[in-house]
Short mmCIF file of C-alpha atoms in Angstrom, two decimals:
data_model
loop_
_atom_site.label_atom_id
_atom_site.label_comp_id
_atom_site.label_asym_id
_atom_site.label_seq_id
_atom_site.Cartn_x
_atom_site.Cartn_y
_atom_site.Cartn_z
CA ASP A 1 -73.87 60.98 -96.86
CA SER A 2 -70.95 63.23 -95.78
CA GLY A 3 -73.33 64.11 -92.69
CA VAL A 4 -72.69 67.94 -93.42
CA THR A 5 -76.33 69.65 -94.11
CA GLN A 6 -76.24 72.76 -96.73
CA THR A 7 -79.67 74.87 -97.28
CA PRO A 8 -80.69 75.79 -99.56
CA LYS A 9 -79.95 73.54 -102.26
CA HIS A 10 -80.26 76.53 -105.15
CA LEU A 11 -80.77 80.27 -105.28
CA ILE A 12 -81.69 82.83 -108.11
CA THR A 13 -81.68 85.86 -106.95
CA ALA A 14 -81.33 89.77 -108.74
CA THR A 15 -78.45 92.01 -108.45
CA GLY A 16 -77.92 94.53 -105.28
CA GLN A 17 -80.02 92.01 -103.21
CA ARG A 18 -78.80 89.75 -100.22
CA VAL A 19 -78.91 85.95 -99.34
CA THR A 20 -78.07 83.67 -96.45
CA LEU A 21 -76.32 80.26 -96.87
CA ARG A 22 -77.05 78.08 -94.02
CA CYS A 23 -74.49 75.42 -93.09
CA SER A 24 -74.92 72.50 -90.39
CA PRO A 25 -71.68 70.92 -89.43
CA ARG A 26 -70.68 67.11 -88.68
CA SER A 27 -72.00 66.17 -85.43
CA GLY A 28 -69.00 66.60 -82.94
CA ASP A 29 -67.48 69.26 -85.48
CA LEU A 30 -66.14 72.45 -83.92
CA SER A 31 -64.39 74.06 -87.43
CA VAL A 32 -65.98 75.11 -90.10
CA TYR A 33 -64.98 76.10 -93.95
CA TRP A 34 -66.60 77.82 -96.07
CA TYR A 35 -65.21 77.85 -100.28
CA GLN A 36 -66.79 79.10 -103.35
CA GLN A 37 -66.25 77.08 -106.50
CA SER A 38 -66.52 79.33 -109.58
CA LEU A 39 -65.61 78.48 -113.22
CA ASP A 40 -63.23 81.26 -113.41
CA GLN A 41 -61.81 81.03 -109.92
CA GLY A 42 -61.86 77.39 -109.30
CA LEU A 43 -61.96 76.46 -105.45
CA GLN A 44 -61.60 79.36 -102.99
CA PHE A 45 -61.37 79.44 -99.86
CA LEU A 46 -63.54 82.03 -98.31
CA ILE A 47 -63.48 82.10 -94.30
CA GLN A 48 -62.99 79.50 -91.57
CA TYR A 49 -64.53 79.07 -87.69
CA TYR A 50 -63.67 77.26 -84.55
CA ASN A 51 -65.90 76.68 -82.19
CA GLY A 52 -67.45 79.91 -82.89
CA GLU A 53 -64.92 82.14 -83.43
CA GLU A 54 -63.47 83.51 -86.58
CA ARG A 55 -59.69 81.83 -87.04
CA ALA A 56 -58.62 82.34 -91.02
CA LYS A 57 -59.68 84.83 -94.05
CA GLY A 58 -59.27 84.08 -97.46
CA ASN A 59 -60.09 85.56 -100.35
CA ILE A 60 -63.65 86.63 -99.14
CA LEU A 61 -64.84 90.07 -100.45
CA GLU A 62 -66.01 92.97 -97.50
CA ARG A 63 -69.23 92.23 -98.72
CA PHE A 64 -69.59 89.10 -97.80
CA SER A 65 -69.46 88.20 -94.17
CA ALA A 66 -70.02 84.91 -92.06
CA GLN A 67 -70.96 83.63 -88.79
CA GLN A 68 -70.90 80.28 -86.38
CA PHE A 69 -73.19 80.39 -83.90
CA PRO A 70 -73.11 78.45 -80.46
CA ASP A 71 -74.63 75.30 -81.95
CA LEU A 72 -72.04 75.23 -84.17
CA HIS A 73 -74.39 76.13 -87.53
CA SER A 74 -72.72 78.44 -89.57
CA GLU A 75 -73.79 81.52 -92.00
CA LEU A 76 -72.82 82.93 -95.46
CA ASN A 77 -74.31 86.06 -95.94
CA LEU A 78 -73.62 87.57 -98.81
CA SER A 79 -74.92 91.54 -99.63
CA SER A 80 -75.14 94.23 -102.86
CA LEU A 81 -75.22 91.02 -105.05
CA GLU A 82 -73.01 90.81 -108.68
CA LEU A 83 -73.36 88.76 -111.48
CA GLY A 84 -69.94 87.46 -110.87
CA ASP A 85 -71.17 86.23 -106.90
CA SER A 86 -72.79 83.93 -109.28
CA ALA A 87 -71.27 79.93 -108.12
CA LEU A 88 -71.47 76.75 -106.11
CA TYR A 89 -70.72 77.67 -102.70
CA PHE A 90 -69.22 74.76 -100.57
CA CYS A 91 -69.38 74.49 -96.65
CA ALA A 92 -66.99 71.87 -95.11
CA SER A 93 -66.68 70.64 -91.51
CA SER A 94 -63.56 68.94 -89.45
CA VAL A 95 -63.22 67.94 -86.29
CA ARG A 96 -60.55 70.66 -85.67
CA PRO A 97 -58.75 73.18 -87.58
CA SER A 98 -55.72 70.51 -88.46
CA GLY A 99 -54.65 68.63 -91.33
CA ARG A 100 -54.85 65.92 -89.75
CA ASP A 101 -59.00 66.25 -90.13
CA GLU A 102 -60.38 65.32 -93.79
CA GLN A 103 -62.84 68.37 -93.81
CA PHE A 104 -66.11 66.99 -94.94
CA PHE A 105 -67.57 68.90 -97.67
CA GLY A 106 -72.23 69.91 -97.83
CA PRO A 107 -73.58 69.14 -100.90
CA GLY A 108 -73.27 72.96 -101.58
CA THR A 109 -75.40 76.15 -102.34
CA ARG A 110 -76.18 76.58 -106.01
CA LEU A 111 -76.05 80.52 -106.59
CA THR A 112 -77.29 82.49 -109.68
CA VAL A 113 -77.20 86.08 -109.72
CA LEU A 114 -79.69 87.35 -112.92
CA ALA B 1 -48.86 82.41 -106.67
CA GLN B 2 -50.28 78.80 -107.51
CA LYS B 3 -49.78 76.16 -104.55
CA VAL B 4 -51.65 73.57 -106.30
CA THR B 5 -51.00 72.59 -109.81
CA GLN B 6 -53.07 69.86 -111.75
CA ALA B 7 -51.69 69.87 -115.46
CA GLN B 8 -53.51 67.72 -116.76
CA THR B 9 -56.71 69.40 -117.88
CA GLU B 10 -58.93 66.44 -119.01
CA ILE B 11 -58.28 62.52 -119.52
CA SER B 12 -60.43 60.14 -121.50
CA VAL B 13 -59.92 56.49 -120.98
CA VAL B 14 -61.77 53.60 -121.57
CA GLU B 15 -63.44 51.36 -119.21
CA LYS B 16 -60.75 49.28 -117.35
CA GLU B 17 -57.26 51.14 -118.28
CA ASP B 18 -55.53 52.81 -115.06
CA VAL B 19 -55.30 56.28 -114.84
CA THR B 20 -52.81 58.14 -112.96
CA LEU B 21 -53.60 61.79 -111.74
CA ASP B 22 -50.40 64.11 -111.78
CA CYS B 23 -50.51 66.64 -108.59
CA VAL B 24 -47.85 68.88 -107.89
CA TYR B 25 -47.90 71.19 -105.00
CA GLU B 26 -45.24 74.32 -102.90
CA THR B 27 -44.98 74.91 -99.65
CA ARG B 28 -42.61 75.85 -97.15
CA ASP B 29 -43.63 74.48 -94.23
CA THR B 30 -41.95 70.91 -93.29
CA THR B 31 -45.81 69.59 -91.77
CA TYR B 32 -48.61 70.23 -93.77
CA TYR B 33 -51.24 67.46 -95.48
CA LEU B 34 -52.29 66.50 -99.16
CA PHE B 35 -55.75 65.24 -100.46
CA TRP B 36 -57.32 63.94 -102.98
CA TYR B 37 -60.96 64.72 -103.43
CA LYS B 38 -63.24 63.60 -106.37
CA GLN B 39 -66.79 65.90 -107.69
CA PRO B 40 -69.17 63.47 -109.41
CA PRO B 41 -71.78 65.28 -112.04
CA SER B 42 -74.02 65.81 -109.12
CA GLY B 43 -71.37 68.29 -107.69
CA GLU B 44 -70.32 67.00 -104.26
CA LEU B 45 -67.16 67.08 -102.58
CA VAL B 46 -65.92 63.64 -102.07
CA PHE B 47 -63.11 63.22 -100.16
CA LEU B 48 -60.54 60.30 -100.89
CA ILE B 49 -57.48 59.83 -99.79
CA ARG B 50 -55.25 61.90 -97.20
CA ARG B 51 -51.47 62.13 -96.54
CA ASN B 52 -49.14 63.57 -94.44
CA SER B 53 -45.37 65.12 -95.14
CA PHE B 54 -44.42 62.82 -92.67
CA ASP B 55 -44.98 59.36 -94.11
CA GLU B 56 -43.55 58.86 -97.89
CA GLN B 57 -45.15 55.24 -98.33
CA ASN B 58 -47.04 54.67 -101.07
CA GLU B 59 -50.27 52.76 -100.22
CA ILE B 60 -53.24 51.57 -101.76
CA SER B 61 -56.98 51.58 -100.89
CA GLY B 62 -59.15 49.07 -103.18
CA ARG B 63 -59.01 50.51 -106.44
CA TYR B 64 -56.93 53.98 -105.22
CA SER B 65 -52.92 53.91 -104.97
CA TRP B 66 -51.04 57.48 -104.64
CA ASN B 67 -47.78 57.77 -104.88
CA PHE B 68 -45.74 60.51 -102.62
CA GLN B 69 -42.79 61.97 -103.33
CA LYS B 70 -41.63 64.69 -101.29
CA SER B 71 -37.86 65.27 -103.32
CA THR B 72 -40.10 66.28 -106.54
CA SER B 73 -42.70 67.56 -104.40
CA SER B 74 -45.64 65.53 -106.28
CA PHE B 75 -48.49 64.16 -104.93
CA ASN B 76 -49.70 61.33 -107.93
CA PHE B 77 -53.09 59.54 -108.07
CA THR B 78 -53.92 56.63 -109.23
CA ILE B 79 -57.06 54.53 -110.43
CA THR B 80 -56.85 50.99 -111.29
CA ALA B 81 -59.01 49.51 -113.53
CA SER B 82 -61.19 52.23 -113.94
CA GLN B 83 -65.17 52.19 -114.13
CA VAL B 84 -67.96 54.31 -115.37
CA VAL B 85 -68.55 55.78 -112.04
CA ASP B 86 -65.09 57.18 -111.75
CA SER B 87 -65.74 59.67 -114.52
CA ALA B 88 -65.42 63.09 -112.25
CA VAL B 89 -63.47 66.34 -111.28
CA TYR B 90 -60.61 65.05 -109.22
CA PHE B 91 -58.89 67.87 -107.07
CA CYS B 92 -55.80 67.58 -105.80
CA ALA B 93 -55.70 69.73 -102.36
CA LEU B 94 -52.95 71.24 -99.79
CA SER B 95 -53.33 71.86 -96.41
CA GLU B 96 -50.73 73.76 -94.34
CA TYR B 97 -50.12 75.63 -90.82
CA PRO B 98 -51.74 77.16 -89.46
CA ASP B 99 -55.01 77.57 -90.59
CA TYR B 100 -55.27 74.77 -92.91
CA LYS B 101 -57.40 75.61 -95.23
CA LEU B 102 -57.28 72.98 -98.27
CA SER B 103 -55.63 75.28 -101.27
CA PHE B 104 -56.90 73.10 -104.15
CA GLY B 105 -55.74 72.38 -108.24
CA ALA B 106 -57.33 73.39 -111.22
CA GLY B 107 -58.86 69.76 -111.14
CA THR B 108 -58.75 67.14 -113.67
CA THR B 109 -61.71 65.80 -115.49
CA VAL B 110 -61.70 62.02 -115.79
CA THR B 111 -64.01 60.48 -118.33
CA VAL B 112 -64.45 56.45 -118.55
CA ARG B 113 -66.08 55.32 -121.66
CA ALA B 114 -67.99 51.99 -121.46
#
């Protein structure tokens, strides 16, 4: 158990819908990362937050947004869902946004868009 | 451009054989970090090892060892005396300044047969 929690574990929805994925980092970790794992794209970095502020953006679609709240939990919002958004979404946390700190991953949320 | 290349897609071995996973990375930074993660069939991503660019000393941790060579930009990982529980997808990842997001390779699927 990494100490990072993600809810829900599974999500099945229809095209055009909007969903929210939730992540609670390990106790004491200030940095949160979101990654998407799909069969065709592999593991891709989406976005990073540090202590409530957005710090870096990767291959995140405009239909997707995220935020980190004062209690440090983070939410990833996916809207106008398409079939291609079906993937495993991981949240990871680290103490700082530093390579010296390993990122610990949550169990992931498997999103299926029908 | 792909920053991390794992040329081996799949490796199949018999229990107790050694398994070496290749990883080649690309970066212009002088300070960077390299990681290996394991993704068992259950789906979670498990941190295995981290190495920074200033430390080329190769180490052994239990049945895991790694060979980091800056001259060839390689960070290979070996599982000694493999066990069935080692069956998983193994990812090599690179972390660079300034955001230290993880750039993952495509992964190598390791199957250990009893």
